[in-house]
Coordinates of C-alpha atoms in Angstrom, one line a residue:
M1 CA -0.3 0.0 0.2
M2 CA 3.0 2.6 0.6
L3 CA 5.2 1.7 -2.0
P4 CA 3.2 2.7 -5.1
R5 CA 1.9 6.0 -3.0
L6 CA 5.9 6.9 -2.2
R7 CA 7.1 6.4 -5.8
L8 CA 4.2 8.8 -7.0
A9 CA 4.9 11.1 -4.3
K10 CA 8.6 11.6 -5.1
N11 CA 7.6 12.1 -8.8
L12 CA 5.1 14.8 -7.8
L13 CA 7.6 16.6 -5.6
K14 CA 9.2 19.7 -6.7
K15 CA 13.1 20.1 -6.6
D16 CA 12.7 21.8 -3.4
G17 CA 10.0 19.8 -1.8
A18 CA 10.2 17.1 1.0
I19 CA 8.1 14.6 2.4
F20 CA 6.7 13.9 6.2
V21 CA 5.8 10.7 7.1
S22 CA 4.3 10.3 10.5
C23 CA 4.8 6.9 12.5
D24 CA 5.2 5.2 15.8
E25 CA 8.2 3.1 16.8
N26 CA 6.8 0.0 15.8
E27 CA 6.8 1.2 12.1
Q28 CA 9.9 3.5 12.0
T29 CA 12.6 0.8 11.0
R30 CA 10.7 -0.7 7.9
L31 CA 9.3 3.1 7.2
R32 CA 12.8 4.0 7.0
A33 CA 14.0 1.1 4.8
I34 CA 11.3 2.1 2.1
L35 CA 11.9 5.5 2.1
D36 CA 15.6 5.0 1.8
E37 CA 14.8 2.6 -1.3
V38 CA 12.5 5.3 -2.8
F39 CA 14.1 8.5 -2.2
G40 CA 18.0 7.4 -1.4
D41 CA 19.3 7.5 1.9
E42 CA 21.2 10.6 1.0
N43 CA 18.1 12.6 0.8
F44 CA 17.3 11.7 4.4
V45 CA 16.8 15.1 6.3
A46 CA 15.8 13.9 9.8
D47 CA 13.6 12.0 12.2
L48 CA 11.6 14.6 14.1
V49 CA 10.7 13.2 17.5
W50 CA 7.2 14.5 19.0
A51 CA 6.5 14.0 22.4
G52 CA 2.8 14.0 23.1
G53 CA 2.5 13.2 26.6
R54 CA 3.1 10.6 29.2
K55 CA 1.0 7.5 29.1
N56 CA 0.6 6.0 32.5
D57 CA -0.8 2.4 31.2
S58 CA 2.3 1.1 30.3
K59 CA 4.1 -1.9 32.4
L60 CA 7.8 -1.4 31.6
I61 CA 8.1 1.8 29.9
S62 CA 5.7 4.9 29.2
V63 CA 6.5 5.4 25.2
S64 CA 5.2 9.0 24.6
H65 CA 6.6 10.0 21.5
E66 CA 6.1 9.6 17.6
Y67 CA 8.3 10.0 14.9
I68 CA 7.8 12.2 11.8
V69 CA 10.4 10.8 9.1
C70 CA 11.2 13.7 6.5
Y71 CA 13.1 12.9 3.2
A72 CA 13.9 15.9 0.6
R73 CA 13.3 15.3 -2.9
D74 CA 16.8 16.5 -3.8
M75 CA 19.3 17.5 -1.0
N76 CA 22.0 18.5 -3.6
H77 CA 19.4 20.9 -5.1
L78 CA 18.7 22.4 -1.4
R79 CA 22.4 22.7 -0.8
E80 CA 23.3 24.3 -4.0
N81 CA 20.4 27.0 -3.8
K82 CA 21.2 27.5 -0.1
V83 CA 17.7 26.6 0.9
L84 CA 16.8 27.2 4.7
W85 CA 14.1 25.9 6.7
R86 CA 12.7 28.3 9.3
Q87 CA 10.0 28.2 12.0
R88 CA 9.0 31.2 13.7
K89 CA 9.8 31.2 17.5
K90 CA 6.8 30.2 19.8
G91 CA 5.8 32.8 22.2
L92 CA 7.0 36.1 20.5
D93 CA 3.2 37.5 20.2
D94 CA 2.9 37.4 24.2
I95 CA 6.2 39.4 24.3
Y96 CA 5.1 41.8 21.6
G97 CA 1.9 42.2 23.5
Q98 CA 3.6 43.0 26.9
Y99 CA 6.3 45.2 25.2
E100 CA 2.9 47.3 23.7
K101 CA 1.5 47.3 27.4
L102 CA 4.7 48.7 28.9
K103 CA 5.2 51.5 26.1
R104 CA 1.4 52.7 26.8
A105 CA 2.4 52.7 30.5
H106 CA 5.6 54.3 30.7
G107 CA 6.0 56.1 27.3
T108 CA 9.7 56.4 26.4
D109 CA 10.9 55.5 29.9
Y110 CA 13.1 52.6 28.4
D111 CA 14.4 51.6 31.9
E112 CA 11.1 51.1 33.6
M113 CA 9.8 49.5 30.3
T114 CA 13.1 47.1 30.8
K115 CA 12.4 46.6 34.4
G116 CA 8.5 45.7 33.6
L117 CA 9.7 43.2 31.2
R118 CA 12.0 41.2 33.2
A119 CA 9.5 41.2 36.1
W120 CA 7.0 39.6 33.5
Y121 CA 9.3 37.0 32.1
K122 CA 10.0 36.0 36.0
A123 CA 6.2 35.6 36.8
L124 CA 5.6 33.5 33.9
P125 CA 5.3 29.7 34.5
G126 CA 8.4 27.6 33.3
S127 CA 6.2 26.0 30.5
H128 CA 5.2 29.1 28.9
P129 CA 6.7 29.3 25.6
S130 CA 7.8 33.2 25.8
K131 CA 10.1 31.8 28.8
A132 CA 12.7 30.7 26.3
H133 CA 13.4 34.2 25.1
K134 CA 13.7 35.6 28.6
H135 CA 17.2 36.8 27.3
Y136 CA 15.4 39.5 25.1
K137 CA 15.4 41.6 28.5
C138 CA 15.7 44.9 27.2
I139 CA 13.9 47.8 25.4
D140 CA 14.8 50.8 23.6
R141 CA 13.5 53.2 21.1
R142 CA 13.6 50.3 18.6
G143 CA 11.9 47.6 20.5
V144 CA 12.9 44.5 22.5
Y145 CA 16.6 43.3 22.3
F146 CA 19.2 41.3 24.3
P147 CA 22.8 42.3 24.8
A148 CA 24.6 39.8 22.5
D149 CA 28.5 39.0 22.4
I150 CA 30.3 41.8 20.6
S151 CA 33.9 40.0 20.4
W152 CA 35.7 38.4 17.4
P153 CA 34.6 34.9 16.8
G154 CA 37.3 32.6 18.1
G155 CA 39.7 35.0 19.3
G156 CA 42.4 37.3 17.8
G157 CA 40.3 40.1 17.0
P158 CA 41.4 43.6 16.7
K159 CA 41.9 45.9 19.9
Y160 CA 41.0 49.5 20.0
E161 CA 39.8 52.3 22.2
V162 CA 36.0 52.8 22.6
L163 CA 34.9 55.6 24.8
H164 CA 31.8 55.1 27.2
P165 CA 29.4 57.7 25.9
K166 CA 28.5 58.8 29.7
T167 CA 31.8 58.7 31.5
G168 CA 34.2 59.4 28.4
E169 CA 36.6 56.8 29.7
P170 CA 37.7 53.7 27.5
V171 CA 35.5 50.8 28.1
K172 CA 37.0 47.1 28.9
I173 CA 37.9 45.7 25.9
P174 CA 36.8 41.9 25.2
Q175 CA 39.6 39.2 25.3
R176 CA 38.9 38.1 21.8
G177 CA 38.8 41.6 20.5
W178 CA 36.1 43.7 18.9
M179 CA 33.8 42.1 16.6
T180 CA 34.6 44.4 13.8
A181 CA 38.1 45.6 12.6
N182 CA 36.6 49.1 11.1
Q183 CA 36.7 51.4 13.8
G184 CA 34.1 53.6 11.6
N185 CA 31.5 50.7 11.8
M186 CA 31.7 50.7 15.3
K187 CA 31.3 54.5 15.5
E188 CA 28.2 53.9 13.3
W189 CA 26.7 51.4 15.7
I190 CA 27.4 53.8 18.7
D191 CA 25.9 56.6 17.1
D192 CA 22.9 54.7 16.0
E193 CA 22.4 53.2 19.6
R194 CA 23.4 49.9 18.4
V195 CA 25.6 49.1 21.3
H196 CA 24.7 48.2 24.9
F197 CA 26.8 50.0 27.2
G198 CA 27.0 49.1 31.1
A199 CA 26.8 51.8 33.9
D200 CA 30.3 52.6 33.3
E201 CA 33.5 51.9 31.3
T202 CA 34.1 48.9 33.7
T203 CA 32.1 46.2 31.7
V204 CA 32.4 45.1 28.1
P205 CA 29.8 46.5 26.1
C206 CA 27.4 44.5 23.9
I207 CA 26.0 44.5 20.5
K208 CA 21.8 44.9 20.6
A209 CA 20.2 41.9 18.9
Y210 CA 16.6 42.8 18.3
L211 CA 13.8 40.1 18.5
E212 CA 12.0 41.3 15.3
D213 CA 15.2 40.5 13.6
Q214 CA 15.4 37.1 15.3
E215 CA 12.0 35.7 14.9
F216 CA 12.9 32.6 12.8
Q217 CA 15.0 29.5 13.7
A218 CA 16.0 26.3 12.1
P219 CA 13.4 23.8 13.7
Y220 CA 14.5 21.5 16.6
S221 CA 14.2 17.7 15.8
V222 CA 12.8 17.4 19.3
F223 CA 9.5 19.0 20.5
Y224 CA 6.6 18.8 22.7
Q225 CA 3.2 19.0 22.0
D226 CA 0.6 17.6 24.2
G227 CA -1.4 15.1 22.0
R228 CA -4.5 15.1 24.0
A229 CA -4.9 18.8 23.1
A230 CA -5.5 18.2 19.4
T231 CA -8.2 15.6 20.2
K232 CA -9.9 18.0 22.7
R233 CA -10.1 20.8 20.3
L234 CA -11.4 18.4 17.5
R235 CA -13.9 17.1 19.9
E236 CA -15.4 20.6 20.6
L237 CA -15.1 21.5 16.6
M238 CA -17.0 18.3 15.7
G239 CA -19.4 17.9 18.8
A240 CA -18.1 14.5 19.6
D241 CA -14.9 12.3 19.4
V242 CA -15.4 11.0 15.7
F243 CA -11.9 10.4 14.8
D244 CA -9.4 8.0 16.4
F245 CA -5.8 9.5 17.2
P246 CA -6.3 12.7 15.0
K247 CA -3.1 14.6 14.0
D248 CA -2.5 17.8 15.7
E249 CA -3.2 20.8 13.4
I250 CA -1.0 22.9 15.0
V251 CA 2.3 20.7 14.7
L252 CA 1.3 20.4 10.8
Q253 CA 1.2 23.9 10.6
E254 CA 4.6 24.4 11.8
L255 CA 5.8 22.1 9.4
V256 CA 3.9 23.8 6.3
E257 CA 5.2 27.3 7.8
M258 CA 9.0 26.2 7.5
L259 CA 8.7 24.4 4.3
T260 CA 6.3 26.2 2.1
G261 CA 5.8 29.3 0.4
N262 CA 2.8 31.6 -0.9
D263 CA 0.9 29.2 -3.5
D264 CA 2.4 26.0 -3.0
I265 CA 0.6 22.8 -3.0
V266 CA 0.6 20.2 0.0
L267 CA -0.5 16.6 -0.7
D268 CA -1.7 14.4 1.7
F269 CA -2.2 10.7 0.6
F270 CA -3.7 9.5 3.9
A271 CA -6.3 12.4 4.4
G272 CA -7.9 10.7 7.8
S273 CA -9.6 13.5 9.7
G274 CA -8.6 16.3 7.3
T275 CA -6.0 17.8 9.8
T276 CA -3.7 18.9 6.9
A277 CA -6.3 21.0 5.3
H278 CA -6.9 22.4 8.8
S279 CA -3.2 23.4 9.1
L280 CA -3.0 25.0 5.7
F281 CA -6.0 27.4 6.6
L282 CA -4.5 28.2 9.9
Q283 CA -0.8 29.0 8.2
N284 CA -2.8 31.0 5.6
Q285 CA -4.5 32.8 8.0
K286 CA -1.3 33.8 9.9
D287 CA 0.6 35.1 6.9
K288 CA -1.8 35.9 4.3
A289 CA -0.8 33.2 1.9
H290 CA -2.6 31.0 -0.7
R291 CA -1.4 27.6 -0.2
R292 CA -3.7 24.9 -1.6
F293 CA -4.1 21.3 -0.7
I294 CA -4.9 18.0 -2.2
L295 CA -6.2 15.3 0.1
V296 CA -6.5 11.6 -0.7
Q297 CA -8.9 9.2 1.6
L298 CA -10.4 5.9 0.7
P299 CA -14.1 5.9 1.7
E300 CA -13.7 4.0 4.9
K301 CA -17.0 3.0 6.3
V302 CA -18.0 3.9 9.9
D303 CA -19.8 1.1 11.5
P304 CA -22.9 2.3 14.2
E305 CA -22.8 -1.2 15.5
K306 CA -19.0 -0.6 16.9
K307 CA -19.0 1.4 20.1
Q308 CA -15.8 3.2 19.0
Q309 CA -17.6 4.4 15.8
K310 CA -21.0 5.0 17.1
A311 CA -20.2 9.0 17.5
A312 CA -18.9 9.1 13.8
A313 CA -22.1 7.4 12.7
D314 CA -24.3 9.4 14.6
L315 CA -23.0 12.6 13.0
C316 CA -22.9 11.2 9.4
S317 CA -26.9 10.4 10.4
E318 CA -27.6 13.5 11.7
L319 CA -25.8 15.2 8.8
G320 CA -27.2 13.2 6.0
L321 CA -23.6 12.2 4.9
P322 CA -22.3 9.0 3.5
M323 CA -21.1 6.6 6.5
N324 CA -17.5 6.9 5.9
I325 CA -14.2 8.6 6.9
A326 CA -14.2 11.0 3.7
S327 CA -17.5 12.5 4.4
L328 CA -16.7 13.4 8.0
A329 CA -13.1 14.8 6.9
Q330 CA -15.1 17.3 4.4
E331 CA -17.5 18.3 7.2
R332 CA -14.2 18.7 9.7
I333 CA -12.7 21.1 6.7
R334 CA -16.2 22.9 6.5
R335 CA -16.2 23.7 9.9
A336 CA -12.6 24.5 10.6
A337 CA -13.0 27.1 7.6
Q338 CA -16.2 28.5 9.2
R339 CA -14.5 28.6 12.8
I340 CA -11.4 30.5 11.3
R341 CA -13.7 33.1 9.2
T342 CA -16.0 33.7 12.3
E343 CA -12.8 34.4 14.8
D344 CA -11.0 36.6 11.9
P345 CA -13.3 38.1 9.7
S346 CA -10.3 39.6 8.0
F347 CA -9.4 36.5 6.9
D348 CA -10.4 36.4 3.0
A349 CA -8.6 33.3 1.5
D350 CA -10.3 30.6 -0.6
V351 CA -11.4 28.0 2.0
G352 CA -13.4 26.0 -0.6
F353 CA -12.7 22.8 -1.9
R354 CA -13.9 20.4 -4.9
L355 CA -14.6 16.9 -4.4
F356 CA -13.5 14.2 -6.7
R357 CA -13.9 10.5 -6.7
L358 CA -11.5 8.2 -8.6
S359 CA -12.9 6.5 -11.7
N360 CA -12.2 5.1 -15.0
S361 CA -12.0 7.3 -18.1
N362 CA -15.1 8.6 -19.4
I363 CA -14.3 7.6 -22.9
A364 CA -14.8 3.7 -23.8
S365 CA -11.6 1.9 -24.7
W366 CA -11.0 0.8 -28.2
N367 CA -11.2 -2.9 -28.2
P368 CA -12.2 -4.0 -31.7
D369 CA -13.6 -7.5 -32.5
R370 CA -11.7 -8.5 -35.5
T371 CA -14.2 -11.0 -36.4
D372 CA -17.1 -8.4 -36.7
L373 CA -15.5 -4.9 -37.3
E374 CA -18.9 -3.6 -38.8
T375 CA -20.4 -4.0 -35.5
T376 CA -17.4 -2.9 -33.6
L377 CA -17.3 0.3 -35.4
L378 CA -21.3 0.8 -34.8
S379 CA -20.8 0.5 -31.1
H380 CA -18.3 3.2 -30.9
Q381 CA -20.4 5.8 -32.7
E382 CA -20.8 7.1 -29.2
H383 CA -17.6 6.5 -27.6
L384 CA -18.1 8.2 -24.2
I385 CA -19.4 6.0 -21.5
E386 CA -23.0 5.8 -21.1
G387 CA -24.3 7.4 -17.6
R388 CA -21.6 10.0 -17.4
S389 CA -22.5 13.4 -16.8
E390 CA -21.2 16.8 -18.7
Q391 CA -19.4 17.8 -15.6
D392 CA -17.4 14.3 -15.5
V393 CA -16.5 14.6 -19.1
L394 CA -15.5 18.5 -18.4
F395 CA -13.1 17.7 -15.7
E396 CA -11.6 15.0 -17.5
L397 CA -11.1 17.3 -20.4
L398 CA -9.2 19.8 -18.0
L399 CA -7.0 16.7 -16.8
K400 CA -5.9 16.0 -20.2
R401 CA -5.5 19.3 -21.1
G402 CA -3.1 20.1 -18.2
I403 CA -5.7 22.8 -16.8
G404 CA -5.9 22.9 -12.9
L405 CA -9.0 21.4 -11.4
T406 CA -9.5 24.7 -9.4
V407 CA -9.7 27.1 -12.0
P408 CA -12.8 29.3 -12.3
I409 CA -15.7 27.5 -14.2
E410 CA -18.6 29.6 -15.2
E411 CA -21.8 28.2 -17.2
R412 CA -24.2 30.0 -19.3
S413 CA -27.2 28.7 -21.2
V414 CA -26.5 29.8 -25.1
A415 CA -29.2 28.9 -27.5
G416 CA -30.5 26.4 -25.1
K417 CA -27.5 24.6 -24.6
A418 CA -25.1 24.4 -21.6
V419 CA -21.8 26.1 -22.2
S420 CA -18.9 26.2 -20.0
S421 CA -16.1 28.9 -19.9
I422 CA -12.9 27.6 -17.9
G423 CA -10.5 30.0 -16.6
F424 CA -12.1 33.2 -17.9
G425 CA -12.2 32.0 -21.7
V426 CA -8.9 30.0 -21.7
L427 CA -11.3 27.2 -23.1
F428 CA -14.8 26.6 -23.9
A429 CA -16.7 23.6 -23.8
C430 CA -20.1 22.4 -24.8
L431 CA -21.0 18.7 -24.2
D432 CA -24.6 18.8 -25.0
T433 CA -25.7 15.6 -26.7
S434 CA -27.4 17.0 -29.6
I435 CA -26.8 19.9 -31.9
K436 CA -29.0 20.5 -34.7
G437 CA -28.1 22.2 -38.1
D438 CA -30.6 25.1 -37.3
E439 CA -28.8 25.5 -33.9
V440 CA -25.4 26.3 -35.4
D441 CA -25.5 29.8 -36.0
E442 CA -27.0 30.9 -32.6
L443 CA -24.7 28.7 -30.6
A444 CA -21.6 29.8 -32.3
Q445 CA -22.5 33.6 -32.1
G446 CA -23.0 32.9 -28.3
I447 CA -19.6 31.4 -27.7
I448 CA -18.1 34.4 -30.0
E449 CA -19.9 37.0 -27.9
W450 CA -18.9 35.4 -24.8
H451 CA -15.3 35.2 -25.9
K452 CA -15.1 38.8 -26.8
E453 CA -16.6 39.7 -23.5
L454 CA -13.8 38.1 -21.5
D455 CA -10.7 38.6 -23.6
P456 CA -10.8 38.8 -27.5
E457 CA -6.9 38.3 -27.4
T458 CA -7.0 35.2 -25.5
D459 CA -6.1 32.0 -28.1
T460 CA -9.2 29.9 -26.6
H461 CA -9.9 26.6 -27.4
V462 CA -13.7 25.2 -28.1
F463 CA -14.5 21.5 -27.3
F464 CA -17.7 19.7 -28.5
R465 CA -18.8 16.1 -28.5
D466 CA -18.1 14.5 -31.6
S467 CA -21.4 12.5 -31.4
A468 CA -23.5 15.4 -30.7
F469 CA -23.9 16.7 -34.3
A470 CA -26.5 16.1 -36.4
D471 CA -24.4 15.3 -39.4
D472 CA -20.6 16.2 -40.8
I473 CA -22.1 19.5 -42.3
T474 CA -23.4 20.7 -39.2
K475 CA -20.0 20.1 -37.4
T476 CA -18.0 21.8 -40.3
N477 CA -20.4 24.9 -40.4
M478 CA -19.8 25.0 -36.8
A479 CA -16.0 25.0 -37.3
A480 CA -16.2 27.4 -39.8
I481 CA -18.3 30.0 -38.3
L482 CA -16.1 30.1 -35.4
E483 CA -12.7 30.2 -37.5
Q484 CA -14.0 33.1 -39.0
N485 CA -14.4 35.1 -36.0
G486 CA -10.7 34.5 -34.9
I487 CA -11.4 30.9 -32.6
T488 CA -9.3 28.6 -34.9
H489 CA -9.1 25.8 -32.4
V490 CA -12.1 23.9 -32.6
R491 CA -11.9 20.5 -31.1
S492 CA -14.4 17.3 -30.9
L493 CA -14.2 14.8 -27.9

């Protein structure tokens, strides 16, 4: 089950892409082996260890972690292009919030603001994410900073006289020398108030490192995130425990943040509860980006007779959904999107999705009976499979033309026929099953006018069912009228 999906995943990844696979310790060894085979061990990045909380029911050792195994598509490409993966440090918004409070309370009295910030850090519980940044304990006119080392890395740096701005006396020189040999640079930093001096010349100055310039860091391979919290949040969103062991949308959001950009696509082969979509919504909300997702999930049945699946079955029944996991995942995505928009009215990114079910082609395969070619040919006069909708055929057309399935599609009635404009006129399609000779002119003129309305300069294509035309003359006339008006790409299905 895993091997074909992993091979496909590798082919779909961009050069700078990567794959993350979650597993427990029972699967980790075999998973690494198969990923080495598909991606190559040279593209292994790291095993992320997710500590999710202690389990007290263990007899020997409480195994409280999972793995997230990561491989790059092409590690050499990442190195050659100096690609960096970064995550925003946790707890920064709370620090900035406290800074704003202190600024309102003390104005430009930076000493009092600094005292207030240090007292705030001290009062925080040890588990608070802002506590990890307590070294950013000073405030000046630019904001929050910490006094960083101003000495030459490794030692042997330049040593020259630097005067204290208040006492006018030479300050103590760091043992390794100053971090810059250019005394002009040092003077500029001092004049620009970027050097932190002690009360007098007896202490070594420091260079100011501002929090806003240090917001991102390389992700840690070991992290803690209470696994029970994700279950609790999802229970509150869905009204019941309808999923077993849901992934944490906050953890996935951090992976999305560190690896993806504005319009990237994230593919999840095992969608489960739809956590990946939820995490993308959260990150798009955070950085105002437009990432998209593709989720794949088998319609795994939920059984109302099984105790652990009863809540899921009850919700499906209540909402009139098919009794399967895929339907519940769709409902979770809708609710997550609605919640984000309710909580943040300024969030205007697209949170819709289109649902596709995997099937064989709408076009009947050509498998002639060599002993009766006449019957074979007659049976293929209509080569589209019976029972398929116009929408089925339209989306297969998009796939075969290499057009994204999320492009805008507008439908109008033209001469009594349903005509679709795809991508604002990049393509038109009329998949009606019957086009008579006396309907050709009106239908063609309607398409021509619509094309001019959208963008007459667009080199568009127009598709019809080949079997829809009453005869060859009708088909020829349609093509001739369109071509006379600049639409030269007329195709039949």
